[in-house]
mmCIF file of C-alpha atoms (C1' of nucleotides) in Angstrom:
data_model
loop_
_atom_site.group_PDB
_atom_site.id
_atom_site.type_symbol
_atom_site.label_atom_id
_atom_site.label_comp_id
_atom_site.label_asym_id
_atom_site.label_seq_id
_atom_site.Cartn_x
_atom_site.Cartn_y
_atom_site.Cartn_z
ATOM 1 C CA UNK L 104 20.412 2.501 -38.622
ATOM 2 C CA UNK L 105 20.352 3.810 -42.155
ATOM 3 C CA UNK L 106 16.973 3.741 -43.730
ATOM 4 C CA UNK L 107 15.575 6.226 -46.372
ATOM 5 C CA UNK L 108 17.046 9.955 -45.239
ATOM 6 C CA UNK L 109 20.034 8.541 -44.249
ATOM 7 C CA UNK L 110 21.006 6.572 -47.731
ATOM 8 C CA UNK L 111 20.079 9.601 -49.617
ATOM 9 C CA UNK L 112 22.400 11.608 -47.632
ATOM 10 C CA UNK L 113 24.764 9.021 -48.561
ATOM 11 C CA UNK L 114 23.547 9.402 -52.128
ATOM 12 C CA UNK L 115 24.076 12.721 -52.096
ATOM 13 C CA UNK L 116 27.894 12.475 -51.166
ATOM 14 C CA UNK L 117 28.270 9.610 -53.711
ATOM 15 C CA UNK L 118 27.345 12.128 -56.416
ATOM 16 C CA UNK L 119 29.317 15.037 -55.099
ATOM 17 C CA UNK L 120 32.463 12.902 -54.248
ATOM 18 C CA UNK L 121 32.465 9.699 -56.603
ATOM 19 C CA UNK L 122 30.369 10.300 -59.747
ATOM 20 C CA UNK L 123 32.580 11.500 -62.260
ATOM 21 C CA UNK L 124 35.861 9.531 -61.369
ATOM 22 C CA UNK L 125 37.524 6.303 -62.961
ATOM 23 C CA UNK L 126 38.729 3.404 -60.383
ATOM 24 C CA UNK L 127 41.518 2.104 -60.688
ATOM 25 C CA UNK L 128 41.947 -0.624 -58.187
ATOM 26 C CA UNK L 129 39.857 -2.356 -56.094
ATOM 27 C CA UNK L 130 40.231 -4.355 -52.686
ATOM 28 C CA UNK L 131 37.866 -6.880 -51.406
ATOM 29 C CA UNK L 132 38.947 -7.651 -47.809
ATOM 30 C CA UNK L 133 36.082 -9.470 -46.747
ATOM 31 C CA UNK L 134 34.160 -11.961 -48.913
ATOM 32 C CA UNK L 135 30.994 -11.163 -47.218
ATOM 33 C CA UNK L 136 30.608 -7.489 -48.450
ATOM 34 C CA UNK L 137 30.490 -8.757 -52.129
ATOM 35 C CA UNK L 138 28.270 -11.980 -51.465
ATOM 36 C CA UNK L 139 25.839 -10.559 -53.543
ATOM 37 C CA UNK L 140 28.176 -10.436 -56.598
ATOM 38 C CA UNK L 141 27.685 -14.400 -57.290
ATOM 39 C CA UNK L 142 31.233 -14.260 -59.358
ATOM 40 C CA UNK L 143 32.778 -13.511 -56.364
ATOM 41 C CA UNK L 144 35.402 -10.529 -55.141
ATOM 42 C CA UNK L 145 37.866 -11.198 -57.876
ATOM 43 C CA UNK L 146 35.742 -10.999 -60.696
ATOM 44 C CA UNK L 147 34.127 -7.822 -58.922
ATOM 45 C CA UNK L 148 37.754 -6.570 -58.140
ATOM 46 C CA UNK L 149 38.717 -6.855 -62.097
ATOM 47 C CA UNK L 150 35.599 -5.383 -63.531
ATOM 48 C CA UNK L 151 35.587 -2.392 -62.202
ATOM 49 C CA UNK L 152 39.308 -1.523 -62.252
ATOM 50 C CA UNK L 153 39.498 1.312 -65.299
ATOM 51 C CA UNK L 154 35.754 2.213 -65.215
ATOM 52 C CA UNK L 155 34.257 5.437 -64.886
ATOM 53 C CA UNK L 156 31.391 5.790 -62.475
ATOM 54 C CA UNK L 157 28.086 8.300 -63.630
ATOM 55 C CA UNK L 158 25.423 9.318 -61.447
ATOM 56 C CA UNK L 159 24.619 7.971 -58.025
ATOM 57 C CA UNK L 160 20.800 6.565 -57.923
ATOM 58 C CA UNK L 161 18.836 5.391 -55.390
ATOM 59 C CA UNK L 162 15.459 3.595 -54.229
ATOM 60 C CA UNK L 163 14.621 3.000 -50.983
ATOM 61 C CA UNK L 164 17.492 1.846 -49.236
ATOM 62 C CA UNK L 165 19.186 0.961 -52.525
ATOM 63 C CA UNK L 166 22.371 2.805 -54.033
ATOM 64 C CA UNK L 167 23.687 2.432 -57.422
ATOM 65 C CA UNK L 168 26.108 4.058 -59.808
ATOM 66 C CA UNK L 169 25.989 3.427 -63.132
ATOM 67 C CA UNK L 170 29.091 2.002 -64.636
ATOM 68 C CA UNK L 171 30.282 4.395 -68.459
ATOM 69 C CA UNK L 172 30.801 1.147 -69.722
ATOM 70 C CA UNK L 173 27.510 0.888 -70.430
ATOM 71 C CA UNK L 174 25.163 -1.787 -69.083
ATOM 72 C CA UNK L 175 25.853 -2.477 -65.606
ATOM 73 C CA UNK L 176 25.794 -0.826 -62.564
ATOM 74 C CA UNK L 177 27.527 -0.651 -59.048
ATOM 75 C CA UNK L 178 24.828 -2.238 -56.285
ATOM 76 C CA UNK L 179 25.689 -1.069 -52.795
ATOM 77 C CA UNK L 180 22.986 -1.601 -49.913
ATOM 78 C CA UNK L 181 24.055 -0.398 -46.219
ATOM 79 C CA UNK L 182 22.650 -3.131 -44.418
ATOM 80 C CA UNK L 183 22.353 -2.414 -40.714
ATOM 81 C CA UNK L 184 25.971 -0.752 -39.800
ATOM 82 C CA UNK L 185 27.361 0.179 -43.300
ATOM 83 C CA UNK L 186 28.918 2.858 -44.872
ATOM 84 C CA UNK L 187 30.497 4.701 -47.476
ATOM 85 C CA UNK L 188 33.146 6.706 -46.825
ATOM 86 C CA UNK L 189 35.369 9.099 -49.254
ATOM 87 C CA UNK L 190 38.707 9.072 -46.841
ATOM 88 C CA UNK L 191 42.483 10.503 -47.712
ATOM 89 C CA UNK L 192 44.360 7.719 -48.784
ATOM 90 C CA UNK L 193 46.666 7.614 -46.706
ATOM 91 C CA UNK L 194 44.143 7.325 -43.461
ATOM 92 C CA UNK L 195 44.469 4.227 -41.452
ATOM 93 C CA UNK L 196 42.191 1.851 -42.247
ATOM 94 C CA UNK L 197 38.733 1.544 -40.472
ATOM 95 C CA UNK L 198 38.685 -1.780 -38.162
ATOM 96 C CA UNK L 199 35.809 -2.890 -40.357
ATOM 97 C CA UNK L 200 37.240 -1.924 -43.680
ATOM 98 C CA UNK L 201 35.554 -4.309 -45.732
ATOM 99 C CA UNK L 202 35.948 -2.868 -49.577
ATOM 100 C CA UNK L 203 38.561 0.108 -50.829
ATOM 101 C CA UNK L 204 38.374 1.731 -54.165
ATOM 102 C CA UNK L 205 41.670 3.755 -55.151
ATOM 103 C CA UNK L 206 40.670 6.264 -57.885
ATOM 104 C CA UNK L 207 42.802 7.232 -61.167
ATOM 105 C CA UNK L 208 43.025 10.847 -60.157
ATOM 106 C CA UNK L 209 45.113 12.862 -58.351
ATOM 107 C CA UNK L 210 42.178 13.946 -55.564
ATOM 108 C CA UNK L 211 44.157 12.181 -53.021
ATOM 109 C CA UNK L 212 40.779 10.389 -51.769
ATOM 110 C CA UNK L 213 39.407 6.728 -52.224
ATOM 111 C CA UNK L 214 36.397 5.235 -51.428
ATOM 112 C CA UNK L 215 36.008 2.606 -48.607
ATOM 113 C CA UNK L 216 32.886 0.617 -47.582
ATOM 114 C CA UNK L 217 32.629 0.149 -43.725
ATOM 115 C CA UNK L 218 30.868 -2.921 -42.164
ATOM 116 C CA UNK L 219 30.670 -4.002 -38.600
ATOM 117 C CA UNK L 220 28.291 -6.531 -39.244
ATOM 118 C CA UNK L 221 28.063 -7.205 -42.803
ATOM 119 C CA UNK L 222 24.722 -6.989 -43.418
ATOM 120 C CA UNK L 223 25.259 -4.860 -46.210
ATOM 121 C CA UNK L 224 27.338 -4.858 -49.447
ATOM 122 C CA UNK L 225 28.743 -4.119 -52.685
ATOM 123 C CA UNK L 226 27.789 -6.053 -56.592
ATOM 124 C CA UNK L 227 27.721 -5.331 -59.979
ATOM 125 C CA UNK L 228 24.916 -6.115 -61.766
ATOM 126 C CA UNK L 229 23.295 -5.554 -65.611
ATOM 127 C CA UNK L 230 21.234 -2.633 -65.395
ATOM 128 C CA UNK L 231 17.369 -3.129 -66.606
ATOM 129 C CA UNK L 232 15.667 -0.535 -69.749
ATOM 130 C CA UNK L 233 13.777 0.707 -66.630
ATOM 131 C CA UNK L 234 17.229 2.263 -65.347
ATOM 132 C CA UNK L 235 17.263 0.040 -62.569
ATOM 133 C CA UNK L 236 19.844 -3.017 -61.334
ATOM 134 C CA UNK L 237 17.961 -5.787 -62.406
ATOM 135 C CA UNK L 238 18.151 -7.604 -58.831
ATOM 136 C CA UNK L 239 16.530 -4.493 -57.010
ATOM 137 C CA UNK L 240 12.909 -4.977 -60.049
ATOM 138 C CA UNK L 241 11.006 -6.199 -56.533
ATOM 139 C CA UNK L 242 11.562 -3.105 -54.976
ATOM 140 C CA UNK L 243 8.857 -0.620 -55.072
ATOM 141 C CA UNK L 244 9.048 3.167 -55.183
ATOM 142 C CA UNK L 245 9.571 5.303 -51.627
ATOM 143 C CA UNK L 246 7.464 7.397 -50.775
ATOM 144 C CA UNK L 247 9.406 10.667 -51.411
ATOM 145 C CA UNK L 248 9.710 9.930 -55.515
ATOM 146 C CA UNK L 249 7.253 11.891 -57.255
ATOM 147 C CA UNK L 250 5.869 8.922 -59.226
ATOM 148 C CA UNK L 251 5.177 6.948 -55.596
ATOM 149 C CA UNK L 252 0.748 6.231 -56.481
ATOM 150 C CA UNK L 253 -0.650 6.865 -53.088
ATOM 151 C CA UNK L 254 -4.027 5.796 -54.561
ATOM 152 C CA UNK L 255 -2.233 1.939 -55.872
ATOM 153 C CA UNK L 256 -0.995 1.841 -52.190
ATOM 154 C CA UNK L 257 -4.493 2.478 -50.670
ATOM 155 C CA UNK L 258 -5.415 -0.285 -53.097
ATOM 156 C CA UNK L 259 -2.448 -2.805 -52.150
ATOM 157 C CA UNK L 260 -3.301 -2.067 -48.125
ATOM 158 C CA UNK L 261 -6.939 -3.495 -48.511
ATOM 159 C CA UNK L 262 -6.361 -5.976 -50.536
ATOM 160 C CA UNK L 263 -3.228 -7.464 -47.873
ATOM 161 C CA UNK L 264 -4.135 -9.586 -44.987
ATOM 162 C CA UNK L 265 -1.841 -8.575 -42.448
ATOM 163 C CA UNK L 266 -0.926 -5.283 -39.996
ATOM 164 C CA UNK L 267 0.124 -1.842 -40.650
ATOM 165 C CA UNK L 268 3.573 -2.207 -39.740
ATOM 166 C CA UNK L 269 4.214 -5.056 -41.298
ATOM 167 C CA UNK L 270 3.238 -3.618 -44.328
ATOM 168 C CA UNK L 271 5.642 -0.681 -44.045
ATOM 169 C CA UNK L 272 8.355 -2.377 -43.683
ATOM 170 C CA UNK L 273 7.537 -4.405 -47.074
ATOM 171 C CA UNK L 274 9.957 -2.997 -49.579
ATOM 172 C CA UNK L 275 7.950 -4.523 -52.485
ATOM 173 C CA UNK L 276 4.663 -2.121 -50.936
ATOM 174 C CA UNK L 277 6.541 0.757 -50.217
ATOM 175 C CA UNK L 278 10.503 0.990 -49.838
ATOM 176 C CA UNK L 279 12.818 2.919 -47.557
ATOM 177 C CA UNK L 280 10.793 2.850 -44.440
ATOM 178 C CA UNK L 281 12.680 0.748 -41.413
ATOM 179 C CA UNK L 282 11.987 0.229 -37.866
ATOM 180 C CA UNK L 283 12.157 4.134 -36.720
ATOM 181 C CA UNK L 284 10.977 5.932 -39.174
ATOM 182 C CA UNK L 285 7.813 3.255 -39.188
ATOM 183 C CA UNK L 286 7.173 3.949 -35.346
ATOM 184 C CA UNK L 287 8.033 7.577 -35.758
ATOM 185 C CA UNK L 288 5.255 7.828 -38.721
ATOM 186 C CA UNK L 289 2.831 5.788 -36.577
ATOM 187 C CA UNK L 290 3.071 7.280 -33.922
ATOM 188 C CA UNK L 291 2.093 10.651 -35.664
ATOM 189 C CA UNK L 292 -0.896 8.895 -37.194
ATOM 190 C CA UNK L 293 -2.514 7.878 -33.728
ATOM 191 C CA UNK L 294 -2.034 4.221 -35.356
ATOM 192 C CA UNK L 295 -1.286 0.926 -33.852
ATOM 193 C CA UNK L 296 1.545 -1.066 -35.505
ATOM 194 C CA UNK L 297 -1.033 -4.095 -35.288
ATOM 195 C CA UNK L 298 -3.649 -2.495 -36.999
ATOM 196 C CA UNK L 299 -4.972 -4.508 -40.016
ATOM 197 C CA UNK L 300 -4.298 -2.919 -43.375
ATOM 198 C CA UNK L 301 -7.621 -3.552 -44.509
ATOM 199 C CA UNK L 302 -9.175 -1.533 -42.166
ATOM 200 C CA UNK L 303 -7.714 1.640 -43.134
ATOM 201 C CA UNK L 304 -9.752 4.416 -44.865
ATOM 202 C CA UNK L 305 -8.444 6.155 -47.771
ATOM 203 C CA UNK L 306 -8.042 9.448 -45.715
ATOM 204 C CA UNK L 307 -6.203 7.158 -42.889
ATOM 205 C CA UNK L 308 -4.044 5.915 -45.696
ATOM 206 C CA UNK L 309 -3.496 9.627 -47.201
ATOM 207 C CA UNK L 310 -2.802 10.948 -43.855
ATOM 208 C CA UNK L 311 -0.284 7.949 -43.185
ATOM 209 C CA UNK L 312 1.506 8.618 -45.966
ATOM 210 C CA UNK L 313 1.429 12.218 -45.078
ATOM 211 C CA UNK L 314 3.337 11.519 -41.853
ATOM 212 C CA UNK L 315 5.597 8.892 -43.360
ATOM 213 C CA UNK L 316 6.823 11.505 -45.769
ATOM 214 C CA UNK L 317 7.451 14.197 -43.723
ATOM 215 C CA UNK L 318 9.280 12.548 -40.672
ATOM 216 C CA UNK L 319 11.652 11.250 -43.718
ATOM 217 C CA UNK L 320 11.769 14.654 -45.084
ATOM 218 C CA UNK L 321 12.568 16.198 -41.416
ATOM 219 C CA UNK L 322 15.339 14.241 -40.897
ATOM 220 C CA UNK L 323 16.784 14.221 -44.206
ATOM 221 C CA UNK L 324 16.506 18.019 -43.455
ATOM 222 C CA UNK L 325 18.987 17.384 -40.931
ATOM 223 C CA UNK L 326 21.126 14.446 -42.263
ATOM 224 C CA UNK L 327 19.838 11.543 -41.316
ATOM 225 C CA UNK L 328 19.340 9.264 -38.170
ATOM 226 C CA UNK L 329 22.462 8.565 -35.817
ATOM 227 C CA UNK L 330 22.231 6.413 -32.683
ATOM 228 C CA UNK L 331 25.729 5.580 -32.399
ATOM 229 C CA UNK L 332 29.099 5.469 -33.825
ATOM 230 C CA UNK L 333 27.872 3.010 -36.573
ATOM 231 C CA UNK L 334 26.224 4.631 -38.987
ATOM 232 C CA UNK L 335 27.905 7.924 -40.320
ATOM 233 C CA UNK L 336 27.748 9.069 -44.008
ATOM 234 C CA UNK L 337 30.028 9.468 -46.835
ATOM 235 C CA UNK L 338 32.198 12.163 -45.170
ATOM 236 C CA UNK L 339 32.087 10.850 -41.850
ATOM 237 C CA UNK L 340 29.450 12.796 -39.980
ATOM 238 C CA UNK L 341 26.982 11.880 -38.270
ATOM 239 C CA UNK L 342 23.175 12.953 -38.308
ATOM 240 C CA UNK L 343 21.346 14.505 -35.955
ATOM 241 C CA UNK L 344 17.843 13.517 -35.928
ATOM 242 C CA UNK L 345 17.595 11.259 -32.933
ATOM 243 C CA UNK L 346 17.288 14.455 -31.107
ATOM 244 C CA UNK L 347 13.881 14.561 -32.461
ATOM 245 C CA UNK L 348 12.451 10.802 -32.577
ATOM 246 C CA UNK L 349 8.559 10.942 -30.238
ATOM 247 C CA UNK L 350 8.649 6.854 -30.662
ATOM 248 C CA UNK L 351 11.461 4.991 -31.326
ATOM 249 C CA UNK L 352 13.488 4.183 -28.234
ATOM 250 C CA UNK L 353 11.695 6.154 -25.795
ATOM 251 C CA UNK L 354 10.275 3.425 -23.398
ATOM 252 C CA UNK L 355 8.573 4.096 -20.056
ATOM 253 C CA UNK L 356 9.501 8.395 -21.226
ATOM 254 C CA UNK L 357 6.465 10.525 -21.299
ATOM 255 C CA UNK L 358 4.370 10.871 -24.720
ATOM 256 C CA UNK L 359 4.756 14.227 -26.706
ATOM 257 C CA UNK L 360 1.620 14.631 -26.870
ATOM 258 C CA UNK L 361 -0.215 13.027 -23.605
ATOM 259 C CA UNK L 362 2.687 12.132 -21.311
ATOM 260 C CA UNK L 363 1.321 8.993 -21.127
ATOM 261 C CA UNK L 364 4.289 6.437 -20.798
ATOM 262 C CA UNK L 365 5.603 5.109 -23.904
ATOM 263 C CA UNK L 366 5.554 1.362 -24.240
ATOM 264 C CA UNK L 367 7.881 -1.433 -26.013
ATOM 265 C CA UNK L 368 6.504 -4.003 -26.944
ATOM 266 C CA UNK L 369 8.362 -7.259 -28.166
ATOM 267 C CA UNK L 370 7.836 -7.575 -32.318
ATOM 268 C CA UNK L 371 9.208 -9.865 -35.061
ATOM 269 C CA UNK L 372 12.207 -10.215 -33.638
ATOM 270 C CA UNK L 373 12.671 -6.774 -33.081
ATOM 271 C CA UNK L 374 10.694 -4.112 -30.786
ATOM 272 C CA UNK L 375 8.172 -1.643 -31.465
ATOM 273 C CA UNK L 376 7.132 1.536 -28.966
ATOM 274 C CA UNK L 377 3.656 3.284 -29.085
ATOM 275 C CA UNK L 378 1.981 5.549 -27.045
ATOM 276 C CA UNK L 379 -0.438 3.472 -25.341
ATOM 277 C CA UNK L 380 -2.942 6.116 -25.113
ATOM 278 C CA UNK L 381 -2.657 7.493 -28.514
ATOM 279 C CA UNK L 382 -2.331 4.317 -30.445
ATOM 280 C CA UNK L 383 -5.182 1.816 -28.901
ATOM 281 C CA UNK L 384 -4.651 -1.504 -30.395
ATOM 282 C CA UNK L 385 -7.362 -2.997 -32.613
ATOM 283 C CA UNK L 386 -10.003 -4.818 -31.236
ATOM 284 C CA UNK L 387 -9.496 -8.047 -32.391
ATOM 285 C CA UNK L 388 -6.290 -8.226 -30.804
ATOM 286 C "C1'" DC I 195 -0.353 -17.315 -54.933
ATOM 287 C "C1'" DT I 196 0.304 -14.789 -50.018
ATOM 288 C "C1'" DT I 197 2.171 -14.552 -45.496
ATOM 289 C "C1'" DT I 198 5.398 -15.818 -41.864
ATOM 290 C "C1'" DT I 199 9.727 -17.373 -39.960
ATOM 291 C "C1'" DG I 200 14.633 -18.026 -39.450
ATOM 292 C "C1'" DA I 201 19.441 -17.186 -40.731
ATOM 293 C "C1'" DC I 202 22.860 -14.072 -41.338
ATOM 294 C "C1'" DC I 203 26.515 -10.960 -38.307
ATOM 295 C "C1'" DT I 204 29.383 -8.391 -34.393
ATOM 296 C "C1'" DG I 205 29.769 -5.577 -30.393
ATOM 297 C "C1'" DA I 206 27.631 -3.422 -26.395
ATOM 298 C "C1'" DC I 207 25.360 -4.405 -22.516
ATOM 299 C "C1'" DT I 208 23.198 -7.111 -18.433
ATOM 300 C "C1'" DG I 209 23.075 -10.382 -14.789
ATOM 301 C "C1'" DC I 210 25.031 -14.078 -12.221
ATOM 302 C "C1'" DT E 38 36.870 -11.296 -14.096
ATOM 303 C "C1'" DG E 39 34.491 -14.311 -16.895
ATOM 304 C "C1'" DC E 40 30.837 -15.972 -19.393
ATOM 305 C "C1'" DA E 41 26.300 -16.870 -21.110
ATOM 306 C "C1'" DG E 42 22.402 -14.549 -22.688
ATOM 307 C "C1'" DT E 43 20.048 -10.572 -24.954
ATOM 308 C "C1'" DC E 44 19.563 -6.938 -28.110
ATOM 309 C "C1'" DA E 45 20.195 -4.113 -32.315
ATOM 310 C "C1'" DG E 46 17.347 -5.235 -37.411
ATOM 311 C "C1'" DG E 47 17.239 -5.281 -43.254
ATOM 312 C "C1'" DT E 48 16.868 -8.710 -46.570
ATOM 313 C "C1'" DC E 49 15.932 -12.930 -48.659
ATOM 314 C "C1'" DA E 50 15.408 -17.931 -48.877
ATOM 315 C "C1'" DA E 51 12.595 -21.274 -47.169
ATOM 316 C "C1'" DA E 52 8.626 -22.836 -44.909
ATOM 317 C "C1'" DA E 53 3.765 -22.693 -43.997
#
DNA sequence: CTTTTGACCTGACTGC
DNA sequence: TGCAGTCAGGTCAAAA
């Protein structure tokens, strides 16, 4: 599931592979994948046909390339099974081909977005003075951009009235951090994902935030998260770093660190796994 | 205002 | 073999 290190892997291709080149057609094959573009897959189709595309950006799970025409900018978001792929034209299209763009070069490449599930998608949207797509303004910095303020976190935390995990998975707190990377950083910080936020200390915080970064920075280290076939980045390949996860999807296997047995435990839908030794739950739960 | 919940989506898997 | 049920989970609109 793509979450910070594996969009700016992504990124990363985007910039080496797309940033510099001028579309020339586009294909919208399934409605869905531009939903966020409110003037729908023609209009998104036609305006970018003949534009040139700068320098791929991101935040937090957010892409974007600005558009040389000026004021807008391309919005792409992976969603749970997305992806961006730079393929040789003439490759047979992906079963979940959901959005082609044919370049006015000679590279013999285009660009396809990839969607089993559509949570994810493409839009084009006026970019903001601040630099960014004015529909991603809610989204607050990750924690690997140098202008993240630990200390306005720390503040935020106390002042919230819910749990830790919760709270890292807020992308208006801090963005980029999903379901693995939140019980991978937990887990390193002896911290229950139902602790209350306003119980942490500013060195729990610091430390926290410590964790959070490098877990993101390990596996961007070695390209990303990869579970299955679904998520695979801009040239195809998988990442690696599921070889190294101590939490995430390791129920009833021994703890790293104690051998304990690691636990799952139902949460928002969703699951979370702790070491049940490591990371006692609060009291008040 | 803050916090929580449900809808969205498809394919792999499980149990009867 | 078929089929219903469960799970995967990021984001945002709507509800509380």
């Amino acid at each position: 599931m793509p979450e910070l290190p594996e969009v700016e892997v992504v990124r990363r291709g985007l910039a080496r592979w797309v940033s510099g080149r001028t579309a020339e057609d586009v294909e919208v094959l399934h409605p869905r994948a531009v939903r966020r573009h409110l003037a729908g897959g023609e209009d998104f189709a036609a305006r970018l046909r003949g534009t040139g595309f700068g320098t791929a950006m991101r935040r937090g799970k957010y892409l974007w390339i600005p558009l040389d025409e000026g004021s807008s900018s391309l919005l792409g978001h992976l969603g749970m099974s997305g992806q961006l792929l730079v393929r040789p034209s003439g490759a047979p299209d992906e079963k979940h081909l959901r959005i082609r763009v044919r370049f006015a070069d000679g590279l013999g490449t285009e660009l396809r977005f990839v969607d089993q599930r559509t949570f994810g998608g493409l839009s084009l949207h006026e970019t903001a003075p601040d630099g960014l797509p004015d529909v991603i303004a809610h989204i607050a910095r990750d924690p690997l951009d140098p202008a993240f303020d630990d200390a306005a976190f720390h503040t935020a935390l106390r002042l919230r009235r819910t749990t830790l995990k919760r709270a890292l998975l807020d992308q208006s707190l801090i963005s980029g951090v999903g379901n693995i990377y939140a019980d991978e950083a937990l887990w390193r910080s002896r911290l229950h994902y139902e602790r209350p936020t306003a119980s942490l200390t500013r060195p729990r915080t610091t430390e926290l935030l410590g964790h959070v970064r490098d877990v993101m920075s390990e596996a961007l280290a070695q390209g990303g998260t990869s579970f299955d076939s679904l998520y695979v980045n801009v040239n195809g390949e998988s990442g690696y770093f599921d070889r190294s996860l101590d939490a995430y999807g390791r129920e009833d296997e021994p703890c790293h660190r104690c051998g304990t047995p690691m636990r799952r435990r139902p949460w928002m839908n969703r699951s979370s796994y702790f070491c049940p030794r490591c990371q006692r739950p609060p009291r008040t739960v």
